[in-house]
Amino acid sequence: MPVTLYQYMQSLEMIRPSAALSRLITGFYVLPAARLEDSCLAVSDGMPAVAFLPHPEDRITFTTGNRTVTLAGAWISSQYLEKTTLQLQRPEGELLIVRFNPVLFYQRWPLLPARLQQGAAGSLPALLGPESTTLLQQLASATSTTAKIHATEAWMATQLPEQPGHNSLLETAFSYICQRKGLTTVKELTAFLGVNYKWLERNFRYYTGLPPKLFLRQHRFVQACLALLYARPVDFMAVALEHGYYDQNHFIKEFKQFTGMAPGRFRKGLPERR
């Protein structure tokens, strides 16, 4: 089986956004489309992201069980994925992937968390509104990655309210989870933030569509996936314990839940790193 899209992203250098957009956009990534020549396992860490295909006519297909969806030009990933693969129909050129701060992103599009759970991914016009077709047109005429990034930032700047609201506690929570690589609990998180569970549950569901426990569980799994990519050789028990699983059986169960296969089978499909 192929490696995951998220793993490919982690091997890329992040391009920082301009200072004016740094609170909304956490980073840009440029991914060679040839990396997605084969069917690729799609996973999510719960953070919102938009991916632009090399050409507006390019198509990508997401498959979850017997359900498939094919999108053209760009897509927004669901914040929670299980047993989902993607297939790029024309693996030529480069994809531009944009990751966002969920607090500001979902403040602008508050209906997205619930709508994204209806499928593995959605189109920009369907989720961000028909005005997003302007952005797709601008990217189609851009002649370089730099020009695409500038066009994306310019369009996103028009979408922000004049005085964006702040939820500094929740932004701190996301930073803490990323720093800990998901190795924390809801109880620890509430203690760290100085809030009660009801506050955490309400805010996580509003800004991510997920309860905090599920958000942490998925984030932890993604980090364990990355460990399988880089470990040479791999010690499954060590990976399990390092990423907060009770034992190897717990890790295998979670891995099957997200991928449909055991970690050993997944590991055999990884290409050799040089």
PDB file of N, CA and C in Angstrom, residues 86-183:
ATOM      1  N   LEU A  86      -6.999   8.369  -2.004  1.00  0.00           N
ATOM      2  CA  LEU A  86      -7.190   9.352  -3.072  1.00  0.00           C
ATOM      3  C   LEU A  86      -6.349   8.948  -4.278  1.00  0.00           C
ATOM      4  N   GLN A  87      -6.825   9.330  -5.428  1.00  0.00           N
ATOM      5  CA  GLN A  87      -6.151   9.005  -6.685  1.00  0.00           C
ATOM      6  C   GLN A  87      -6.181  10.220  -7.595  1.00  0.00           C
ATOM      7  N   LEU A  88      -4.997  10.721  -7.949  1.00  0.00           N
ATOM      8  CA  LEU A  88      -4.885  11.846  -8.869  1.00  0.00           C
ATOM      9  C   LEU A  88      -4.873  11.307 -10.286  1.00  0.00           C
ATOM     10  N   GLN A  89      -5.747  11.815 -11.134  1.00  0.00           N
ATOM     11  CA  GLN A  89      -5.900  11.249 -12.470  1.00  0.00           C
ATOM     12  C   GLN A  89      -4.758  11.625 -13.407  1.00  0.00           C
ATOM     13  N   ARG A  90      -4.141  12.804 -13.179  1.00  0.00           N
ATOM     14  CA  ARG A  90      -3.011  13.196 -14.035  1.00  0.00           C
ATOM     15  C   ARG A  90      -1.881  13.682 -13.143  1.00  0.00           C
ATOM     16  N   PRO A  91      -0.953  12.798 -12.772  1.00  0.00           N
ATOM     17  CA  PRO A  91       0.123  13.168 -11.830  1.00  0.00           C
ATOM     18  C   PRO A  91       1.241  13.974 -12.483  1.00  0.00           C
ATOM     19  N   GLU A  92       0.920  15.186 -12.930  1.00  0.00           N
ATOM     20  CA  GLU A  92       1.905  16.075 -13.546  1.00  0.00           C
ATOM     21  C   GLU A  92       1.833  17.443 -12.877  1.00  0.00           C
ATOM     22  N   GLY A  93       2.965  18.126 -12.793  1.00  0.00           N
ATOM     23  CA  GLY A  93       2.999  19.450 -12.192  1.00  0.00           C
ATOM     24  C   GLY A  93       3.123  19.392 -10.679  1.00  0.00           C
ATOM     25  N   GLU A  94       2.660  20.448 -10.010  1.00  0.00           N
ATOM     26  CA  GLU A  94       2.796  20.559  -8.552  1.00  0.00           C
ATOM     27  C   GLU A  94       1.475  20.967  -7.908  1.00  0.00           C
ATOM     28  N   LEU A  95       1.198  20.380  -6.755  1.00  0.00           N
ATOM     29  CA  LEU A  95       0.045  20.778  -5.963  1.00  0.00           C
ATOM     30  C   LEU A  95       0.470  21.849  -4.968  1.00  0.00           C
ATOM     31  N   LEU A  96      -0.414  22.790  -4.697  1.00  0.00           N
ATOM     32  CA  LEU A  96      -0.193  23.791  -3.660  1.00  0.00           C
ATOM     33  C   LEU A  96      -1.169  23.497  -2.528  1.00  0.00           C
ATOM     34  N   ILE A  97      -0.630  23.186  -1.357  1.00  0.00           N
ATOM     35  CA  ILE A  97      -1.450  22.852  -0.202  1.00  0.00           C
ATOM     36  C   ILE A  97      -1.339  23.981   0.819  1.00  0.00           C
ATOM     37  N   VAL A  98      -2.483  24.448   1.303  1.00  0.00           N
ATOM     38  CA  VAL A  98      -2.534  25.561   2.248  1.00  0.00           C
ATOM     39  C   VAL A  98      -3.178  25.069   3.540  1.00  0.00           C
ATOM     40  N   ARG A  99      -2.477  25.244   4.651  1.00  0.00           N
ATOM     41  CA  ARG A  99      -3.024  24.851   5.949  1.00  0.00           C
ATOM     42  C   ARG A  99      -3.403  26.101   6.740  1.00  0.00           C
ATOM     43  N   PHE A 100      -4.491  25.974   7.524  1.00  0.00           N
ATOM     44  CA  PHE A 100      -5.067  27.147   8.174  1.00  0.00           C
ATOM     45  C   PHE A 100      -5.180  26.972   9.684  1.00  0.00           C
ATOM     46  N   ASN A 101      -5.238  28.120  10.353  1.00  0.00           N
ATOM     47  CA  ASN A 101      -5.601  28.177  11.762  1.00  0.00           C
ATOM     48  C   ASN A 101      -7.112  27.940  11.836  1.00  0.00           C
ATOM     49  N   PRO A 102      -7.556  26.857  12.482  1.00  0.00           N
ATOM     50  CA  PRO A 102      -8.998  26.556  12.469  1.00  0.00           C
ATOM     51  C   PRO A 102      -9.859  27.614  13.131  1.00  0.00           C
ATOM     52  N   VAL A 103      -9.315  28.330  14.119  1.00  0.00           N
ATOM     53  CA  VAL A 103     -10.119  29.335  14.817  1.00  0.00           C
ATOM     54  C   VAL A 103     -10.564  30.422  13.853  1.00  0.00           C
ATOM     55  N   LEU A 104      -9.639  30.964  13.062  1.00  0.00           N
ATOM     56  CA  LEU A 104     -10.005  32.017  12.115  1.00  0.00           C
ATOM     57  C   LEU A 104     -10.703  31.455  10.876  1.00  0.00           C
ATOM     58  N   PHE A 105     -10.256  30.296  10.426  1.00  0.00           N
ATOM     59  CA  PHE A 105     -10.839  29.707   9.214  1.00  0.00           C
ATOM     60  C   PHE A 105     -12.317  29.396   9.416  1.00  0.00           C
ATOM     61  N   TYR A 106     -12.645  28.750  10.519  1.00  0.00           N
ATOM     62  CA  TYR A 106     -14.040  28.383  10.763  1.00  0.00           C
ATOM     63  C   TYR A 106     -14.850  29.548  11.325  1.00  0.00           C
ATOM     64  N   GLN A 107     -14.168  30.585  11.757  1.00  0.00           N
ATOM     65  CA  GLN A 107     -14.896  31.795  12.138  1.00  0.00           C
ATOM     66  C   GLN A 107     -15.453  32.456  10.880  1.00  0.00           C
ATOM     67  N   ARG A 108     -14.700  32.393   9.796  1.00  0.00           N
ATOM     68  CA  ARG A 108     -15.165  32.966   8.523  1.00  0.00           C
ATOM     69  C   ARG A 108     -16.216  32.073   7.866  1.00  0.00           C
ATOM     70  N   TRP A 109     -16.026  30.729   7.964  1.00  0.00           N
ATOM     71  CA  TRP A 109     -16.966  29.789   7.361  1.00  0.00           C
ATOM     72  C   TRP A 109     -17.486  28.854   8.459  1.00  0.00           C
ATOM     73  N   PRO A 110     -18.360  29.351   9.328  1.00  0.00           N
ATOM     74  CA  PRO A 110     -18.776  28.595  10.524  1.00  0.00           C
ATOM     75  C   PRO A 110     -19.573  27.328  10.247  1.00  0.00           C
ATOM     76  N   LEU A 111     -20.132  27.186   9.055  1.00  0.00           N
ATOM     77  CA  LEU A 111     -20.909  25.988   8.754  1.00  0.00           C
ATOM     78  C   LEU A 111     -20.044  24.830   8.260  1.00  0.00           C
ATOM     79  N   LEU A 112     -18.776  25.111   7.986  1.00  0.00           N
ATOM     80  CA  LEU A 112     -17.917  24.087   7.395  1.00  0.00           C
ATOM     81  C   LEU A 112     -17.685  22.858   8.274  1.00  0.00           C
ATOM     82  N   PRO A 113     -17.410  23.005   9.572  1.00  0.00           N
ATOM     83  CA  PRO A 113     -17.124  21.799  10.375  1.00  0.00           C
ATOM     84  C   PRO A 113     -18.179  20.714  10.235  1.00  0.00           C
ATOM     85  N   ALA A 114     -19.445  21.084  10.292  1.00  0.00           N
ATOM     86  CA  ALA A 114     -20.514  20.087  10.164  1.00  0.00           C
ATOM     87  C   ALA A 114     -20.636  19.582   8.729  1.00  0.00           C
ATOM     88  N   ARG A 115     -20.485  20.471   7.755  1.00  0.00           N
ATOM     89  CA  ARG A 115     -20.650  20.073   6.357  1.00  0.00           C
ATOM     90  C   ARG A 115     -19.509  19.168   5.887  1.00  0.00           C
ATOM     91  N   LEU A 116     -18.294  19.395   6.381  1.00  0.00           N
ATOM     92  CA  LEU A 116     -17.160  18.586   5.951  1.00  0.00           C
ATOM     93  C   LEU A 116     -17.298  17.132   6.378  1.00  0.00           C
ATOM     94  N   GLN A 117     -18.026  16.887   7.457  1.00  0.00           N
ATOM     95  CA  GLN A 117     -18.186  15.519   7.923  1.00  0.00           C
ATOM     96  C   GLN A 117     -19.084  14.684   7.014  1.00  0.00           C
ATOM     97  N   GLN A 118     -19.701  15.319   6.032  1.00  0.00           N
ATOM     98  CA  GLN A 118     -20.588  14.594   5.126  1.00  0.00           C
ATOM     99  C   GLN A 118     -19.826  13.831   4.050  1.00  0.00           C
ATOM    100  N   GLY A 119     -18.523  14.051   3.933  1.00  0.00           N
ATOM    101  CA  GLY A 119     -17.726  13.346   2.934  1.00  0.00           C
ATOM    102  C   GLY A 119     -16.248  13.530   3.191  1.00  0.00           C
ATOM    103  N   ALA A 120     -15.421  12.832   2.414  1.00  0.00           N
ATOM    104  CA  ALA A 120     -13.975  12.906   2.609  1.00  0.00           C
ATOM    105  C   ALA A 120     -13.408  14.253   2.195  1.00  0.00           C
ATOM    106  N   ALA A 121     -14.033  14.894   1.206  1.00  0.00           N
ATOM    107  CA  ALA A 121     -13.545  16.177   0.722  1.00  0.00           C
ATOM    108  C   ALA A 121     -14.658  16.869  -0.046  1.00  0.00           C
ATOM    109  N   GLY A 122     -14.498  18.189  -0.237  1.00  0.00           N
ATOM    110  CA  GLY A 122     -15.491  18.951  -0.975  1.00  0.00           C
ATOM    111  C   GLY A 122     -14.829  19.991  -1.850  1.00  0.00           C
ATOM    112  N   SER A 123     -15.572  20.508  -2.814  1.00  0.00           N
ATOM    113  CA  SER A 123     -15.040  21.516  -3.722  1.00  0.00           C
ATOM    114  C   SER A 123     -15.074  22.891  -3.067  1.00  0.00           C
ATOM    115  N   LEU A 124     -14.260  23.799  -3.555  1.00  0.00           N
ATOM    116  CA  LEU A 124     -14.237  25.155  -3.007  1.00  0.00           C
ATOM    117  C   LEU A 124     -15.558  25.889  -3.221  1.00  0.00           C
ATOM    118  N   PRO A 125     -16.128  25.904  -4.423  1.00  0.00           N
ATOM    119  CA  PRO A 125     -17.393  26.629  -4.600  1.00  0.00           C
ATOM    120  C   PRO A 125     -18.509  26.088  -3.702  1.00  0.00           C
ATOM    121  N   ALA A 126     -18.532  24.774  -3.495  1.00  0.00           N
ATOM    122  CA  ALA A 126     -19.601  24.189  -2.688  1.00  0.00           C
ATOM    123  C   ALA A 126     -19.448  24.540  -1.218  1.00  0.00           C
ATOM    124  N   LEU A 127     -18.206  24.715  -0.749  1.00  0.00           N
ATOM    125  CA  LEU A 127     -17.966  24.909   0.678  1.00  0.00           C
ATOM    126  C   LEU A 127     -17.608  26.344   1.053  1.00  0.00           C
ATOM    127  N   LEU A 128     -16.874  27.046   0.192  1.00  0.00           N
ATOM    128  CA  LEU A 128     -16.479  28.421   0.497  1.00  0.00           C
ATOM    129  C   LEU A 128     -17.366  29.443  -0.200  1.00  0.00           C
ATOM    130  N   GLY A 129     -18.232  28.972  -1.080  1.00  0.00           N
ATOM    131  CA  GLY A 129     -19.117  29.885  -1.770  1.00  0.00           C
ATOM    132  C   GLY A 129     -18.689  30.130  -3.206  1.00  0.00           C
ATOM    133  N   PRO A 130     -19.610  30.592  -4.054  1.00  0.00           N
ATOM    134  CA  PRO A 130     -19.307  30.804  -5.478  1.00  0.00           C
ATOM    135  C   PRO A 130     -18.212  31.831  -5.729  1.00  0.00           C
ATOM    136  N   GLU A 131     -17.996  32.733  -4.753  1.00  0.00           N
ATOM    137  CA  GLU A 131     -16.938  33.728  -4.951  1.00  0.00           C
ATOM    138  C   GLU A 131     -15.548  33.102  -5.008  1.00  0.00           C
ATOM    139  N   SER A 132     -15.417  31.865  -4.507  1.00  0.00           N
ATOM    140  CA  SER A 132     -14.113  31.205  -4.539  1.00  0.00           C
ATOM    141  C   SER A 132     -13.711  30.819  -5.957  1.00  0.00           C
ATOM    142  N   THR A 133     -14.643  30.841  -6.907  1.00  0.00           N
ATOM    143  CA  THR A 133     -14.275  30.566  -8.292  1.00  0.00           C
ATOM    144  C   THR A 133     -13.311  31.635  -8.814  1.00  0.00           C
ATOM    145  N   THR A 134     -13.395  32.831  -8.230  1.00  0.00           N
ATOM    146  CA  THR A 134     -12.443  33.891  -8.601  1.00  0.00           C
ATOM    147  C   THR A 134     -11.026  33.470  -8.269  1.00  0.00           C
ATOM    148  N   LEU A 135     -10.853  32.887  -7.092  1.00  0.00           N
ATOM    149  CA  LEU A 135      -9.533  32.411  -6.695  1.00  0.00           C
ATOM    150  C   LEU A 135      -9.051  31.312  -7.636  1.00  0.00           C
ATOM    151  N   LEU A 136      -9.913  30.380  -7.992  1.00  0.00           N
ATOM    152  CA  LEU A 136      -9.525  29.295  -8.894  1.00  0.00           C
ATOM    153  C   LEU A 136      -9.099  29.849 -10.253  1.00  0.00           C
ATOM    154  N   GLN A 137      -9.786  30.878 -10.723  1.00  0.00           N
ATOM    155  CA  GLN A 137      -9.436  31.488 -12.005  1.00  0.00           C
ATOM    156  C   GLN A 137      -8.079  32.182 -11.920  1.00  0.00           C
ATOM    157  N   GLN A 138      -7.828  32.859 -10.789  1.00  0.00           N
ATOM    158  CA  GLN A 138      -6.552  33.553 -10.624  1.00  0.00           C
ATOM    159  C   GLN A 138      -5.398  32.562 -10.553  1.00  0.00           C
ATOM    160  N   LEU A 139      -5.602  31.449  -9.878  1.00  0.00           N
ATOM    161  CA  LEU A 139      -4.551  30.436  -9.791  1.00  0.00           C
ATOM    162  C   LEU A 139      -4.311  29.775 -11.141  1.00  0.00           C
ATOM    163  N   ALA A 140      -5.375  29.641 -11.928  1.00  0.00           N
ATOM    164  CA  ALA A 140      -5.227  29.021 -13.245  1.00  0.00           C
ATOM    165  C   ALA A 140      -4.350  29.866 -14.164  1.00  0.00           C
ATOM    166  N   SER A 141      -4.397  31.193 -13.970  1.00  0.00           N
ATOM    167  CA  SER A 141      -3.600  32.076 -14.825  1.00  0.00           C
ATOM    168  C   SER A 141      -2.223  32.384 -14.242  1.00  0.00           C
ATOM    169  N   ALA A 142      -1.966  31.967 -13.004  1.00  0.00           N
ATOM    170  CA  ALA A 142      -0.663  32.215 -12.377  1.00  0.00           C
ATOM    171  C   ALA A 142       0.407  31.356 -13.050  1.00  0.00           C
ATOM    172  N   THR A 143       1.575  31.931 -13.244  1.00  0.00           N
ATOM    173  CA  THR A 143       2.632  31.230 -13.983  1.00  0.00           C
ATOM    174  C   THR A 143       3.711  30.638 -13.088  1.00  0.00           C
ATOM    175  N   SER A 144       3.598  30.798 -11.780  1.00  0.00           N
ATOM    176  CA  SER A 144       4.600  30.253 -10.876  1.00  0.00           C
ATOM    177  C   SER A 144       3.956  29.959  -9.524  1.00  0.00           C
ATOM    178  N   THR A 145       4.669  29.178  -8.715  1.00  0.00           N
ATOM    179  CA  THR A 145       4.177  28.881  -7.367  1.00  0.00           C
ATOM    180  C   THR A 145       4.073  30.150  -6.544  1.00  0.00           C
ATOM    181  N   THR A 146       5.057  31.030  -6.681  1.00  0.00           N
ATOM    182  CA  THR A 146       5.032  32.293  -5.946  1.00  0.00           C
ATOM    183  C   THR A 146       3.799  33.116  -6.301  1.00  0.00           C
ATOM    184  N   ALA A 147       3.468  33.145  -7.579  1.00  0.00           N
ATOM    185  CA  ALA A 147       2.292  33.890  -8.018  1.00  0.00           C
ATOM    186  C   ALA A 147       1.011  33.262  -7.463  1.00  0.00           C
ATOM    187  N   LYS A 148       0.979  31.939  -7.374  1.00  0.00           N
ATOM    188  CA  LYS A 148      -0.191  31.256  -6.809  1.00  0.00           C
ATOM    189  C   LYS A 148      -0.347  31.574  -5.325  1.00  0.00           C
ATOM    190  N   ILE A 149       0.770  31.618  -4.615  1.00  0.00           N
ATOM    191  CA  ILE A 149       0.725  31.942  -3.188  1.00  0.00           C
ATOM    192  C   ILE A 149       0.239  33.373  -2.984  1.00  0.00           C
ATOM    193  N   HIS A 150       0.752  34.299  -3.789  1.00  0.00           N
ATOM    194  CA  HIS A 150       0.319  35.694  -3.677  1.00  0.00           C
ATOM    195  C   HIS A 150      -1.175  35.829  -3.984  1.00  0.00           C
ATOM    196  N   ALA A 151      -1.652  35.096  -4.995  1.00  0.00           N
ATOM    197  CA  ALA A 151      -3.070  35.158  -5.346  1.00  0.00           C
ATOM    198  C   ALA A 151      -3.932  34.586  -4.226  1.00  0.00           C
ATOM    199  N   THR A 152      -3.474  33.506  -3.614  1.00  0.00           N
ATOM    200  CA  THR A 152      -4.221  32.902  -2.509  1.00  0.00           C
ATOM    201  C   THR A 152      -4.302  33.851  -1.322  1.00  0.00           C
ATOM    202  N   GLU A 153      -3.177  34.473  -0.993  1.00  0.00           N
ATOM    203  CA  GLU A 153      -3.165  35.405   0.134  1.00  0.00           C
ATOM    204  C   GLU A 153      -4.055  36.615  -0.149  1.00  0.00           C
ATOM    205  N   ALA A 154      -3.995  37.117  -1.360  1.00  0.00           N
ATOM    206  CA  ALA A 154      -4.804  38.293  -1.702  1.00  0.00           C
ATOM    207  C   ALA A 154      -6.288  37.975  -1.581  1.00  0.00           C
ATOM    208  N   TRP A 155      -6.686  36.796  -2.049  1.00  0.00           N
ATOM    209  CA  TRP A 155      -8.109  36.434  -1.968  1.00  0.00           C
ATOM    210  C   TRP A 155      -8.526  36.190  -0.520  1.00  0.00           C
ATOM    211  N   MET A 156      -7.692  35.494   0.247  1.00  0.00           N
ATOM    212  CA  MET A 156      -8.024  35.214   1.643  1.00  0.00           C
ATOM    213  C   MET A 156      -8.122  36.511   2.452  1.00  0.00           C
ATOM    214  N   ALA A 157      -7.306  37.490   2.109  1.00  0.00           N
ATOM    215  CA  ALA A 157      -7.357  38.770   2.826  1.00  0.00           C
ATOM    216  C   ALA A 157      -8.720  39.438   2.650  1.00  0.00           C
ATOM    217  N   THR A 158      -9.344  39.228   1.495  1.00  0.00           N
ATOM    218  CA  THR A 158     -10.664  39.828   1.266  1.00  0.00           C
ATOM    219  C   THR A 158     -11.758  39.098   2.035  1.00  0.00           C
ATOM    220  N   GLN A 159     -11.478  37.907   2.512  1.00  0.00           N
ATOM    221  CA  GLN A 159     -12.484  37.112   3.201  1.00  0.00           C
ATOM    222  C   GLN A 159     -12.486  37.328   4.717  1.00  0.00           C
ATOM    223  N   LEU A 160     -11.428  37.909   5.233  1.00  0.00           N
ATOM    224  CA  LEU A 160     -11.350  38.124   6.676  1.00  0.00           C
ATOM    225  C   LEU A 160     -12.220  39.304   7.101  1.00  0.00           C
ATOM    226  N   PRO A 161     -12.869  39.195   8.253  1.00  0.00           N
ATOM    227  CA  PRO A 161     -13.590  40.358   8.782  1.00  0.00           C
ATOM    228  C   PRO A 161     -12.599  41.456   9.144  1.00  0.00           C
ATOM    229  N   GLU A 162     -13.070  42.697   9.197  1.00  0.00           N
ATOM    230  CA  GLU A 162     -12.161  43.804   9.491  1.00  0.00           C
ATOM    231  C   GLU A 162     -11.503  43.648  10.851  1.00  0.00           C
ATOM    232  N   GLN A 163     -12.236  43.129  11.811  1.00  0.00           N
ATOM    233  CA  GLN A 163     -11.674  42.888  13.141  1.00  0.00           C
ATOM    234  C   GLN A 163     -11.930  41.439  13.533  1.00  0.00           C
ATOM    235  N   PRO A 164     -11.045  40.531  13.086  1.00  0.00           N
ATOM    236  CA  PRO A 164     -11.246  39.116  13.397  1.00  0.00           C
ATOM    237  C   PRO A 164     -11.306  38.886  14.903  1.00  0.00           C
ATOM    238  N   GLY A 165     -12.241  38.048  15.319  1.00  0.00           N
ATOM    239  CA  GLY A 165     -12.342  37.710  16.738  1.00  0.00           C
ATOM    240  C   GLY A 165     -11.179  36.848  17.176  1.00  0.00           C
ATOM    241  N   HIS A 166     -11.016  36.732  18.465  1.00  0.00           N
ATOM    242  CA  HIS A 166      -9.917  35.945  19.011  1.00  0.00           C
ATOM    243  C   HIS A 166     -10.480  34.874  19.936  1.00  0.00           C
ATOM    244  N   ASN A 167      -9.875  33.727  19.889  1.00  0.00           N
ATOM    245  CA  ASN A 167     -10.123  32.678  20.864  1.00  0.00           C
ATOM    246  C   ASN A 167      -8.741  32.156  21.237  1.00  0.00           C
ATOM    247  N   SER A 168      -8.015  32.981  21.970  1.00  0.00           N
ATOM    248  CA  SER A 168      -6.613  32.678  22.255  1.00  0.00           C
ATOM    249  C   SER A 168      -6.444  31.382  23.016  1.00  0.00           C
ATOM    250  N   LEU A 169      -7.399  31.050  23.878  1.00  0.00           N
ATOM    251  CA  LEU A 169      -7.292  29.802  24.630  1.00  0.00           C
ATOM    252  C   LEU A 169      -7.333  28.594  23.691  1.00  0.00           C
ATOM    253  N   LEU A 170      -8.236  28.619  22.720  1.00  0.00           N
ATOM    254  CA  LEU A 170      -8.329  27.489  21.804  1.00  0.00           C
ATOM    255  C   LEU A 170      -7.116  27.433  20.882  1.00  0.00           C
ATOM    256  N   GLU A 171      -6.629  28.586  20.449  1.00  0.00           N
ATOM    257  CA  GLU A 171      -5.414  28.603  19.637  1.00  0.00           C
ATOM    258  C   GLU A 171      -4.244  28.035  20.429  1.00  0.00           C
ATOM    259  N   THR A 172      -4.192  28.356  21.725  1.00  0.00           N
ATOM    260  CA  THR A 172      -3.163  27.782  22.590  1.00  0.00           C
ATOM    261  C   THR A 172      -3.323  26.276  22.676  1.00  0.00           C
ATOM    262  N   ALA A 173      -4.572  25.809  22.725  1.00  0.00           N
ATOM    263  CA  ALA A 173      -4.830  24.368  22.791  1.00  0.00           C
ATOM    264  C   ALA A 173      -4.285  23.668  21.554  1.00  0.00           C
ATOM    265  N   PHE A 174      -4.539  24.230  20.370  1.00  0.00           N
ATOM    266  CA  PHE A 174      -4.049  23.606  19.141  1.00  0.00           C
ATOM    267  C   PHE A 174      -2.517  23.595  19.116  1.00  0.00           C
ATOM    268  N   SER A 175      -1.904  24.692  19.533  1.00  0.00           N
ATOM    269  CA  SER A 175      -0.438  24.746  19.567  1.00  0.00           C
ATOM    270  C   SER A 175       0.118  23.698  20.521  1.00  0.00           C
ATOM    271  N   TYR A 176      -0.523  23.563  21.671  1.00  0.00           N
ATOM    272  CA  TYR A 176      -0.079  22.591  22.674  1.00  0.00           C
ATOM    273  C   TYR A 176      -0.201  21.164  22.135  1.00  0.00           C
ATOM    274  N   ILE A 177      -1.309  20.860  21.471  1.00  0.00           N
ATOM    275  CA  ILE A 177      -1.502  19.524  20.903  1.00  0.00           C
ATOM    276  C   ILE A 177      -0.438  19.219  19.853  1.00  0.00           C
ATOM    277  N   CYS A 178      -0.144  20.198  18.996  1.00  0.00           N
ATOM    278  CA  CYS A 178       0.881  19.994  17.970  1.00  0.00           C
ATOM    279  C   CYS A 178       2.251  19.806  18.592  1.00  0.00           C
ATOM    280  N   GLN A 179       2.578  20.596  19.600  1.00  0.00           N
ATOM    281  CA  GLN A 179       3.873  20.465  20.265  1.00  0.00           C
ATOM    282  C   GLN A 179       4.015  19.109  20.943  1.00  0.00           C
ATOM    283  N   ARG A 180       2.920  18.621  21.531  1.00  0.00           N
ATOM    284  CA  ARG A 180       2.932  17.326  22.203  1.00  0.00           C
ATOM    285  C   ARG A 180       2.686  16.164  21.240  1.00  0.00           C
ATOM    286  N   LYS A 181       2.464  16.471  19.955  1.00  0.00           N
ATOM    287  CA  LYS A 181       2.196  15.462  18.935  1.00  0.00           C
ATOM    288  C   LYS A 181       1.014  14.577  19.321  1.00  0.00           C
ATOM    289  N   GLY A 182       0.019  15.211  19.921  1.00  0.00           N
ATOM    290  CA  GLY A 182      -1.188  14.490  20.296  1.00  0.00           C
ATOM    291  C   GLY A 182      -1.078  13.698  21.579  1.00  0.00           C
ATOM    292  N   LEU A 183       0.092  13.717  22.204  1.00  0.00           N
ATOM    293  CA  LEU A 183       0.305  12.918  23.421  1.00  0.00           C
ATOM    294  C   LEU A 183      -0.145  13.688  24.660  1.00  0.00           C
TER     295      LEU A 183
END
